[in-house]
XYZ file of C-alpha atoms in Angstrom:
681
model
C -31.533 26.180 -49.878
C -27.754 26.504 -49.484
C -27.702 28.577 -52.635
C -30.053 31.194 -51.183
C -28.627 31.234 -47.652
C -25.064 31.320 -49.021
C -23.895 28.898 -46.318
C -20.345 27.608 -46.385
C -20.021 23.892 -46.057
C -17.864 22.754 -43.173
C -14.713 20.877 -43.959
C -14.765 17.255 -42.908
C -13.966 16.736 -39.234
C -11.042 14.772 -37.888
C -13.348 11.850 -37.230
C -14.444 11.851 -40.911
C -10.829 11.316 -41.982
C -10.601 8.119 -39.909
C -7.062 8.611 -38.651
C -6.709 4.949 -37.749
C -7.489 3.946 -41.346
C -4.861 6.137 -42.994
C -2.508 4.003 -45.128
C 0.755 2.959 -43.520
C 2.487 2.137 -46.804
C 4.192 5.339 -48.095
C 3.340 4.390 -51.674
C -0.398 4.511 -50.903
C -0.477 7.817 -49.017
C -1.760 11.016 -50.520
C 0.399 14.132 -50.325
C 0.381 15.797 -46.920
C -0.725 19.187 -48.325
C -3.828 17.543 -49.826
C -5.352 17.193 -46.341
C -7.466 19.988 -44.923
C -5.307 22.808 -43.576
C -6.878 22.574 -40.101
C -6.203 18.842 -39.876
C -2.643 18.549 -41.176
C -1.114 18.668 -37.679
C -3.477 15.911 -36.524
C -2.395 13.734 -39.444
C 1.264 14.461 -38.746
C 0.912 13.522 -35.075
C -0.823 10.290 -36.004
C 1.946 9.301 -38.397
C 4.619 10.306 -35.875
C 2.933 8.077 -33.312
C 3.047 5.173 -35.769
C 6.616 5.820 -36.875
C 8.147 5.095 -40.308
C 7.020 2.040 -42.271
C 9.881 -0.438 -41.827
C 9.262 -4.065 -42.832
C 12.250 -5.766 -41.256
C 11.119 -9.320 -41.957
C 10.050 -8.652 -45.543
C 11.555 -10.504 -48.513
C 12.662 -7.577 -50.664
C 12.309 -7.944 -54.416
C 15.485 -8.173 -56.510
C 16.007 -6.594 -59.916
C 18.886 -6.257 -62.350
C 20.842 -2.994 -62.036
C 24.037 -2.506 -64.078
C 24.184 -6.206 -64.895
C 23.805 -7.443 -61.297
C 20.911 -8.423 -59.052
C 20.234 -5.688 -56.505
C 17.676 -5.207 -53.727
C 16.906 -3.033 -50.706
C 19.341 -3.737 -47.844
C 17.471 -4.274 -44.503
C 20.532 -3.039 -42.577
C 19.724 0.466 -43.841
C 16.811 0.468 -41.381
C 19.359 0.302 -38.542
C 21.567 2.965 -40.093
C 18.742 5.402 -40.941
C 16.073 4.058 -38.605
C 14.417 7.352 -37.681
C 13.399 8.390 -41.231
C 13.888 5.644 -43.848
C 10.747 3.697 -44.839
C 9.885 1.171 -47.553
C 6.825 0.789 -49.775
C 5.820 -2.787 -50.616
C 3.388 -1.552 -53.253
C 5.979 0.424 -55.249
C 9.129 -1.426 -54.056
C 10.799 1.909 -53.305
C 12.247 3.789 -50.315
C 10.965 7.123 -48.968
C 11.843 9.745 -46.337
C 9.375 9.888 -43.453
C 10.309 13.399 -42.243
C 10.325 15.032 -45.665
C 6.904 13.561 -46.466
C 5.315 15.027 -43.322
C 6.541 18.571 -43.971
C 6.579 18.734 -47.753
C 4.294 21.139 -49.605
C 3.388 22.065 -53.160
C 6.262 24.536 -53.491
C 8.990 22.768 -51.531
C 9.263 19.028 -51.084
C 12.924 18.372 -50.365
C 14.414 15.582 -52.471
C 11.797 14.493 -55.021
C 13.312 11.015 -55.151
C 12.555 10.408 -51.460
C 9.128 12.099 -51.297
C 7.122 11.699 -54.495
C 8.883 9.369 -56.939
C 10.686 7.176 -54.387
C 14.263 5.872 -54.313
C 15.172 2.507 -55.874
C 18.793 2.885 -57.003
C 19.964 0.130 -54.673
C 23.507 0.230 -56.091
C 23.941 3.867 -54.992
C 23.604 3.641 -51.210
C 25.653 6.835 -50.773
C 22.568 8.800 -51.816
C 20.939 7.879 -48.500
C 23.613 9.784 -46.587
C 23.526 12.527 -49.196
C 19.797 12.968 -48.689
C 20.317 13.899 -45.030
C 22.619 16.717 -46.104
C 23.951 19.599 -44.030
C 22.533 21.067 -40.843
C 20.177 23.437 -42.665
C 19.019 20.918 -45.279
C 15.315 20.417 -45.912
C 15.549 16.948 -44.324
C 17.058 18.180 -41.038
C 14.605 21.077 -40.849
C 11.731 18.627 -41.326
C 13.208 16.370 -38.625
C 13.347 19.275 -36.173
C 9.712 20.143 -36.921
C 8.731 16.541 -36.171
C 10.485 16.743 -32.814
C 8.773 20.059 -32.054
C 5.336 18.506 -32.521
C 6.086 16.055 -29.696
C 7.272 18.705 -27.218
C 4.092 18.975 -25.143
C 4.980 15.724 -23.389
C 8.396 17.135 -22.444
C 6.779 19.527 -19.952
C 5.366 16.567 -18.008
C 8.683 14.703 -18.317
C 10.657 17.594 -16.799
C 8.267 18.093 -13.866
C 8.242 14.371 -13.082
C 12.011 14.104 -13.142
C 12.443 17.062 -10.780
C 9.527 16.136 -8.500
C 7.827 19.505 -9.053
C 4.089 20.249 -8.754
C 2.041 20.444 -11.954
C -0.724 22.826 -10.947
C -1.220 26.159 -9.232
C -3.933 27.519 -6.967
C -5.167 29.873 -9.694
C -4.906 28.832 -13.352
C -7.308 31.396 -14.816
C -6.421 33.589 -17.787
C -5.626 36.592 -15.574
C -3.379 34.632 -13.199
C 0.294 35.635 -13.122
C 1.345 32.053 -12.292
C -0.745 29.311 -13.878
C 1.262 26.379 -12.552
C 4.450 24.709 -13.716
C 2.861 22.582 -16.447
C 1.037 25.408 -18.201
C 3.961 27.791 -17.776
C 6.380 25.246 -19.265
C 4.101 24.656 -22.253
C 3.783 28.420 -22.659
C 7.562 28.858 -22.480
C 8.145 26.073 -25.034
C 5.638 27.697 -27.393
C 7.373 31.068 -27.018
C 10.694 29.492 -28.000
C 9.357 27.640 -31.046
C 7.015 29.062 -33.642
C 5.826 25.648 -34.872
C 4.822 24.611 -31.354
C 3.030 27.893 -30.659
C 0.748 27.320 -33.659
C -0.809 24.175 -32.182
C -0.911 24.651 -28.376
C -2.817 26.710 -25.793
C -4.860 29.556 -27.326
C -4.029 28.475 -30.889
C -5.472 24.994 -30.289
C -9.234 24.311 -30.511
C -11.008 25.611 -27.426
C -12.246 22.198 -26.312
C -9.100 20.297 -27.346
C -6.136 22.094 -25.783
C -4.903 18.918 -24.046
C -3.766 20.741 -20.881
C -6.580 19.967 -18.428
C -5.961 18.254 -15.101
C -7.263 14.833 -16.259
C -5.025 15.042 -19.333
C -2.014 15.798 -17.138
C -2.825 12.804 -14.932
C -3.172 10.535 -17.965
C 0.206 11.623 -19.361
C 1.901 11.043 -16.000
C 0.263 7.631 -15.667
C 1.511 6.697 -19.143
C 5.083 7.449 -18.079
C 4.671 5.271 -14.984
C 3.210 2.351 -16.932
C 6.055 2.464 -19.447
C 8.632 2.474 -16.639
C 7.025 -0.504 -14.894
C 6.706 -2.381 -18.189
C 10.455 -1.904 -18.664
C 11.042 -3.296 -15.161
C 8.828 -6.328 -15.857
C 10.752 -6.944 -19.079
C 14.013 -6.758 -17.112
C 12.688 -9.430 -14.735
C 11.949 -11.691 -17.724
C 9.406 -13.783 -15.786
C 12.166 -14.946 -13.434
C 12.269 -15.213 -9.636
C 12.326 -12.065 -7.513
C 12.108 -10.848 -3.922
C 9.632 -8.459 -2.315
C 10.821 -5.478 -0.272
C 7.923 -3.771 1.466
C 7.579 -0.984 3.996
C 4.813 1.375 5.039
C 4.810 4.943 6.274
C 2.355 7.796 6.725
C 2.496 10.788 4.375
C 1.938 14.413 5.384
C -1.851 13.876 5.159
C -1.572 11.006 7.650
C -2.462 8.422 5.009
C -0.721 5.071 5.229
C 1.294 4.423 2.065
C 2.920 1.082 1.274
C 6.030 1.126 -0.928
C 6.900 -1.991 -2.951
C 10.306 -2.796 -4.446
C 11.321 -5.823 -6.533
C 14.804 -7.332 -6.159
C 15.997 -9.605 -8.965
C 18.942 -10.570 -11.172
C 18.622 -9.418 -14.784
C 19.787 -11.211 -17.915
C 23.243 -9.596 -17.619
C 23.774 -11.004 -14.129
C 23.308 -7.616 -12.445
C 21.400 -7.376 -9.164
C 18.598 -4.816 -9.471
C 16.219 -3.307 -6.935
C 13.369 -1.500 -8.694
C 10.641 0.618 -7.139
C 7.255 -0.268 -8.657
C 4.762 1.870 -6.788
C 3.042 3.287 -3.734
C -0.251 1.777 -2.599
C -2.578 3.489 -0.146
C -3.798 1.069 2.528
C -6.679 1.898 4.851
C -4.969 0.171 7.761
C -1.639 -1.524 8.404
C -2.908 -4.987 9.283
C -1.251 -7.844 7.432
C -4.386 -8.719 5.435
C -4.621 -5.195 3.984
C -0.943 -5.205 3.038
C -1.268 -8.643 1.455
C -4.312 -7.508 -0.533
C -2.395 -4.505 -1.892
C 0.523 -6.702 -2.969
C -1.808 -9.212 -4.655
C -3.526 -6.456 -6.642
C -0.200 -5.046 -7.848
C 1.141 -8.449 -8.912
C -2.110 -9.288 -10.707
C -2.069 -5.958 -12.556
C 1.286 -6.745 -14.163
C 0.668 -10.503 -14.587
C 3.234 -11.507 -11.963
C 2.850 -14.570 -9.776
C 3.423 -14.868 -6.047
C 4.898 -18.301 -6.785
C 7.958 -16.565 -8.267
C 8.777 -14.789 -4.996
C 11.951 -16.147 -3.375
C 12.512 -13.639 -0.609
C 10.770 -11.144 1.656
C 12.435 -8.102 3.186
C 10.649 -5.985 5.814
C 11.427 -4.014 8.939
C 10.859 -5.360 12.430
C 7.205 -4.333 12.809
C 4.932 -7.057 14.144
C 2.415 -6.790 11.282
C 5.270 -7.501 8.856
C 7.434 -10.176 10.482
C 4.800 -11.990 12.580
C 5.363 -15.748 12.382
C 1.656 -16.617 12.577
C -0.465 -13.694 11.354
C 2.060 -11.264 9.875
C 2.547 -10.444 6.189
C 5.521 -12.789 6.197
C 3.332 -15.703 7.320
C 0.556 -14.982 4.797
C 2.973 -15.033 1.858
C 4.835 -18.085 3.192
C 1.554 -20.039 3.306
C 1.203 -19.595 -0.462
C 4.904 -19.952 -1.256
C 7.164 -21.836 1.140
C 10.283 -20.747 -0.779
C 9.646 -17.036 -0.055
C 12.047 -16.806 2.887
C 11.854 -13.802 5.170
C 15.056 -11.924 6.023
C 14.937 -9.054 8.480
C 16.808 -6.023 7.109
C 20.452 -6.491 8.157
C 21.056 -2.760 8.546
C 18.013 -2.443 10.794
C 19.060 -5.524 12.769
C 22.518 -4.102 13.390
C 21.049 -0.767 14.478
C 18.725 -2.462 16.958
C 21.463 -4.692 18.355
C 23.969 -1.898 18.961
C 21.363 0.458 20.427
C 19.977 -2.292 22.683
C 23.441 -3.164 24.004
C 24.251 0.504 24.557
C 21.166 0.759 26.774
C 21.820 -2.442 28.723
C 25.422 -1.746 29.778
C 25.434 0.763 32.630
C 28.712 2.563 31.841
C 27.988 2.721 28.095
C 24.502 4.064 28.729
C 25.880 6.646 31.131
C 28.397 7.740 28.480
C 25.725 8.381 25.828
C 23.484 10.125 28.362
C 26.318 12.549 29.051
C 26.862 13.068 25.300
C 23.164 13.962 24.898
C 23.423 16.364 27.836
C 26.539 17.915 26.312
C 24.732 18.586 23.012
C 21.823 20.162 24.902
C 24.111 22.450 26.897
C 26.271 23.504 23.945
C 23.474 23.986 21.393
C 20.506 24.809 23.604
C 19.664 28.102 21.880
C 20.354 30.100 18.735
C 22.618 32.420 20.743
C 24.834 29.532 21.845
C 24.927 28.087 18.334
C 26.130 31.444 17.001
C 28.721 31.606 19.762
C 29.834 28.069 18.878
C 30.300 29.077 15.226
C 32.392 32.077 16.244
C 34.633 29.922 18.440
C 35.024 27.323 15.686
C 35.856 30.011 13.113
C 38.492 31.597 15.377
C 40.119 28.202 16.021
C 40.234 27.412 12.278
C 41.688 30.824 11.402
C 44.339 30.417 14.096
C 45.191 26.905 12.885
C 45.500 28.085 9.275
C 47.790 30.976 10.237
C 50.008 28.585 12.243
C 50.095 26.054 9.408
C 48.398 23.344 11.506
C 45.267 23.216 9.319
C 45.368 22.705 5.558
C 43.245 24.732 3.168
C 41.579 23.646 -0.033
C 38.293 23.182 -1.825
C 35.665 21.670 0.473
C 37.835 21.847 3.602
C 37.072 23.668 6.858
C 33.347 24.002 6.204
C 31.033 25.365 8.881
C 29.793 22.478 11.020
C 27.635 21.889 14.062
C 27.153 19.241 16.727
C 24.209 17.010 15.639
C 21.826 15.560 18.182
C 22.311 11.772 18.699
C 19.356 9.636 17.606
C 17.608 7.381 20.089
C 17.117 4.342 17.832
C 19.761 4.915 15.151
C 23.336 4.054 16.007
C 24.510 5.865 12.877
C 23.344 9.201 14.304
C 25.112 8.549 17.609
C 28.296 7.572 15.779
C 28.087 10.753 13.682
C 27.757 12.812 16.867
C 30.901 11.196 18.291
C 32.885 11.873 15.109
C 31.790 15.508 15.089
C 32.645 15.824 18.794
C 36.191 14.616 18.084
C 36.479 17.090 15.220
C 35.126 20.032 17.247
C 36.529 19.081 20.654
C 38.448 22.329 21.157
C 35.386 24.395 20.274
C 33.158 22.340 22.591
C 35.677 22.644 25.417
C 35.815 26.422 25.063
C 32.037 26.647 24.749
C 31.541 24.707 27.994
C 33.910 27.081 29.780
C 31.873 29.999 28.406
C 28.608 28.471 29.706
C 30.275 27.730 33.061
C 31.089 31.425 33.439
C 28.158 33.065 31.616
C 25.325 30.565 32.124
C 21.837 31.958 32.736
C 21.305 30.034 35.983
C 23.129 27.827 38.467
C 21.830 24.589 36.875
C 23.386 25.352 33.490
C 26.690 26.409 35.041
C 26.882 23.272 37.184
C 26.068 21.046 34.178
C 28.832 22.718 32.164
C 31.281 22.268 35.058
C 30.493 18.563 35.377
C 30.790 17.991 31.632
C 34.158 19.764 31.540
C 35.530 17.428 34.187
C 34.099 14.425 32.368
C 35.432 15.171 28.867
C 38.887 15.975 30.241
C 39.190 12.291 31.152
C 39.140 11.291 27.460
C 42.562 9.813 26.710
C 42.517 10.868 23.059
C 42.604 14.518 24.088
C 44.825 14.359 27.149
C 48.044 15.135 25.344
C 46.571 18.032 23.432
C 45.148 19.662 26.567
C 48.033 18.810 28.948
C 45.984 16.611 31.259
C 47.048 13.409 32.970
C 47.029 10.210 30.898
C 45.705 7.015 32.447
C 48.393 4.325 32.779
C 46.812 1.020 31.800
C 49.323 -0.974 33.912
C 48.457 0.832 37.160
C 46.015 -0.620 39.650
C 42.398 0.132 38.903
C 40.687 2.360 41.462
C 36.945 1.912 41.804
C 35.433 5.437 42.035
C 32.669 4.074 44.276
C 35.221 2.590 46.755
C 38.451 4.513 46.191
C 40.186 3.231 49.369
C 39.648 -0.451 48.669
C 42.177 -2.307 46.513
C 40.749 -4.047 43.456
C 43.856 -6.156 42.673
C 43.317 -5.659 38.921
C 44.939 -3.308 36.429
C 43.208 -0.630 34.406
C 43.778 -2.711 31.267
C 42.034 -5.737 32.804
C 39.100 -3.621 33.964
C 38.390 -1.931 30.633
C 39.134 -5.018 28.576
C 37.070 -7.577 30.521
C 34.421 -5.462 32.224
C 33.709 -3.273 29.206
C 34.958 -4.559 25.850
C 34.373 -8.310 26.268
C 31.119 -7.767 28.123
C 29.719 -5.614 25.319
C 30.794 -8.177 22.690
C 29.042 -10.979 24.608
C 25.870 -8.922 24.871
C 25.948 -8.178 21.122
C 26.341 -11.874 20.287
C 23.379 -12.719 22.508
C 21.283 -10.057 20.781
C 22.241 -11.335 17.325
C 21.428 -14.936 18.248
C 18.016 -13.862 19.465
C 17.183 -12.002 16.249
C 18.132 -14.656 13.645
C 16.176 -17.900 13.479
C 17.666 -21.232 12.444
C 16.441 -21.069 8.835
C 17.913 -17.621 8.228
C 21.201 -18.601 9.844
C 21.422 -21.765 7.733
C 20.614 -19.836 4.534
C 23.328 -17.284 5.231
C 25.914 -19.925 6.141
C 25.192 -21.943 2.993
C 25.207 -18.841 0.783
C 28.674 -17.900 2.052
C 30.016 -21.042 0.330
C 29.554 -19.245 -3.014
C 31.811 -16.345 -2.031
C 34.557 -15.743 -4.665
C 37.012 -14.070 -2.262
C 40.434 -15.627 -1.781
C 40.187 -17.866 -4.868
C 36.899 -19.340 -3.623
C 38.390 -20.535 -0.346
C 34.920 -20.645 1.261
C 33.619 -23.099 -1.351
C 31.839 -26.056 0.249
C 29.894 -28.441 -1.964
C 27.892 -29.942 0.895
C 26.645 -26.526 2.016
C 25.586 -25.630 -1.523
C 23.701 -28.910 -1.889
C 21.902 -28.128 1.376
C 21.113 -24.666 0.006
C 19.495 -26.194 -3.095
C 17.173 -28.260 -0.873
C 15.708 -25.021 0.503
C 14.212 -24.429 -2.968
C 12.297 -27.591 -3.959
C 10.367 -25.711 -6.654
C 13.615 -24.713 -8.389
C 15.596 -27.945 -7.967
C 14.042 -31.339 -8.566
C 15.613 -34.551 -7.237
C 17.343 -35.234 -10.545
C 18.591 -31.647 -10.784
C 20.110 -31.930 -7.305
C 22.075 -34.962 -8.528
C 23.194 -33.027 -11.628
C 24.082 -30.030 -9.457
C 26.551 -32.163 -7.520
C 28.449 -32.914 -10.750
C 28.230 -29.344 -12.034
C 29.696 -27.974 -8.793
C 32.858 -30.042 -9.297
C 33.229 -28.773 -12.859
C 32.388 -25.207 -11.811
C 34.951 -24.878 -9.021
C 37.667 -26.388 -11.200
C 36.899 -23.955 -14.049
C 36.719 -20.749 -12.002
C 39.886 -21.507 -10.049
C 41.789 -22.053 -13.283
C 40.334 -18.965 -14.990
C 42.384 -15.820 -14.239
C 39.345 -13.598 -14.830
C 37.807 -14.908 -11.587
C 40.835 -14.321 -9.342
C 40.133 -10.787 -8.042
C 36.386 -11.023 -7.431
C 35.093 -9.828 -4.075
C 31.287 -10.013 -4.196
C 28.608 -12.437 -5.353
C 27.257 -9.748 -7.690
C 30.608 -9.565 -9.482
C 30.631 -13.359 -9.799
C 27.141 -13.384 -11.322
C 27.991 -10.671 -13.843
C 31.224 -12.375 -14.902
C 29.543 -15.760 -15.280
C 27.155 -14.219 -17.813
C 29.971 -12.430 -19.640
C 32.017 -15.647 -19.915
C 28.941 -17.768 -20.818
C 29.515 -20.025 -17.810
C 25.862 -19.514 -16.906
C 25.080 -21.638 -19.975
C 27.627 -24.372 -19.305
C 26.739 -24.607 -15.565
C 23.085 -23.482 -15.499
C 22.226 -25.121 -12.160
C 25.120 -23.409 -10.377
C 24.078 -20.076 -11.858
C 20.477 -20.693 -10.790
C 21.673 -21.301 -7.231
C 23.731 -18.102 -7.382
C 20.708 -16.115 -8.584
C 18.581 -17.426 -5.729
C 21.268 -16.381 -3.245
C 21.470 -12.890 -4.736
C 17.691 -12.546 -4.733
C 17.543 -12.808 -0.937
C 17.086 -9.241 0.371
C 19.673 -8.067 2.881
C 18.559 -4.450 3.406
C 15.502 -2.276 2.813
C 17.357 0.964 2.083
C 15.748 1.215 -1.368
C 12.273 1.254 0.185
C 13.351 3.994 2.587
C 14.537 6.082 -0.367
C 11.068 5.718 -1.871
C 9.585 7.465 1.151
C 12.171 10.218 0.781
C 10.913 10.709 -2.774
C 7.321 10.689 -1.535
C 8.083 13.514 0.907
C 9.507 15.594 -1.939
C 6.370 15.126 -4.049
C 3.722 15.384 -1.335
C 4.367 18.279 1.028
C 2.351 20.290 3.530
C 1.539 22.843 0.822
C 0.712 20.074 -1.651
C -1.218 17.746 0.639
C -4.337 17.249 -1.501
C -2.627 15.208 -4.190
C -4.519 11.974 -4.915
C -3.149 8.531 -4.103
C -2.837 7.386 -7.733
C -1.271 10.660 -8.867
C 1.153 10.467 -5.908
C 2.227 6.964 -6.928
C 2.613 8.081 -10.553
C 4.730 11.104 -9.601
C 7.150 9.249 -7.296
C 9.745 8.477 -9.953
C 12.653 6.774 -8.220
C 13.895 4.853 -11.278
C 15.110 7.912 -13.174
C 17.523 6.013 -15.394
C 14.685 3.908 -16.840
C 12.482 7.008 -16.950
C 14.989 8.820 -19.175
C 14.960 5.922 -21.654
C 11.187 6.106 -22.145
C 10.529 7.663 -25.560
C 7.845 10.297 -26.066
C 6.411 8.255 -28.930
C 5.640 5.265 -26.691
C 4.007 7.546 -24.121
C 1.841 9.143 -26.822
C 0.799 5.745 -28.163
C -0.305 4.626 -24.706
C -2.035 7.960 -24.103
C -4.032 7.655 -27.322
C -5.029 4.080 -26.477
C -6.335 4.965 -22.999
C -9.611 6.414 -24.309
C -11.227 8.080 -27.286
C -9.658 11.501 -27.937
C -10.989 14.311 -30.085
C -7.474 15.090 -31.253
C -4.085 13.429 -31.049
C -1.493 14.729 -28.614
């Protein structure tokens, strides 16, 4: 029937070739040009995903060459690891790149493609095979790299936190989204890439659909987290958790692991965002359990918990802290030190009447000076005139980065850092603020604004730090203090006594009371015992009894016999480090841990090093988790608010250094293993 209908038989499909069954040994492969023309790129991608055939544990056969026994040197795999491969069947070496892009007319070096190389006494031919920049080998290598370029589009967008898609990705659209436009641009720059992507790829196998993009992104994330898990090396770690709402008002929980790696370096690694339906402790605990189970991590390895001060996190009975502590008593909770300090200083500033009055006036000053765009522009003009005058008089230096345009930031209500920044900027711009208040006093829109400016002018002119500059009276600290509420009554105290005892000492006492109320006995004891490991001042804080008490906090890490051995190791340890000059200038526990690994003291005093690791694992701040939410806000915006929860977690790449080390080949291998594909990426 075919004879009469003159039908052309179809070439065998990719599935008929059985890509997974293609021989790995280069001596058993058929020539690349013998495959069907439409399937050569699929075969090349499959081999590139596998990589060159390198049998590093193989016992290579010896033979006599020039009167001596010679064999293949396994170290050549390290020297030429990207292209050199070995055939067990033929006992010869081949070039991986030249094989993939050889043809009937041009095959590069015949000895490394068809016949094979076995002159083991002439190793210089390996370097000679690579040749110059335009050699057949280097051209073939570049073509291999070009075939893997489609993944680079996803890599670039992930690294920069850019959106993948556009509203309209049809053929007639002028902007089809960043992913498609990047693939299109890459194809336009490289002829080999353009032959196998977009319109030149099979219509139902272009590998650019939305699900394909999500799969590629997820592969990058999984490779990054696998690298983090390998860094942890099944050792103890701490959990840093925080939750925040995204722009779609969905609660997202960020999780960070804190641990000490095999080099003694303290690492804090972001591992993902998890959407939780509510912020109760049970929901948060369930999300953490699912993440740990996914990567085969145990809650028994947790040695610290770091959260903010929310009740659902730090609750002693029903909070997340309590739920984890029930399963692991060694997972000690430490409230973020930075957050604690913020709360203490802000609370004291509100309790002390004079201090609170001072910051209220600062807030009023910012409102008066920068109440409208017109006043902000006027403020900039005044500041510019003052700077120009100072430069012309030689009072202000010029240079790169100096004398930049600045403004008076609004002080934060709950963040002492914002209030401190406002005070620093007020000192820097005092002359401009003073002149601006005089302008508002004269040109204010109503009587209220003018009276506020007048009162603020009188108030700021009492600041001692500016009295000399503005020719105002300076307060003599030895004079008698005059109470402004009762100016005629003698107080019988000096100004120094009033400000020192009624202000400075009072505020210090209030801060100490706040700190004592925010740290429980266990946390205080942990911190006191940990300080005995400090290397500052030639280990002057070293206290063996405190360190032995610290070990008792971790019964799962130190048995009774190990505690006895630890006592002996501590004596040897302190004697060694005080005698060793390399340990004299250390300032932090992290430096001590790193140097112990470098000097192999972690092997000679393993129990001391274990105690040091446990101390470093305790979380002291949750700044890393806060940075995760900053990354989330870059990825998910008001104009990009429909992004899914899993895709959002995959796109929030905080660990960019690990991300850059992920090879395209490993991503492609994972991508191919996710599901059955018609073609290979």
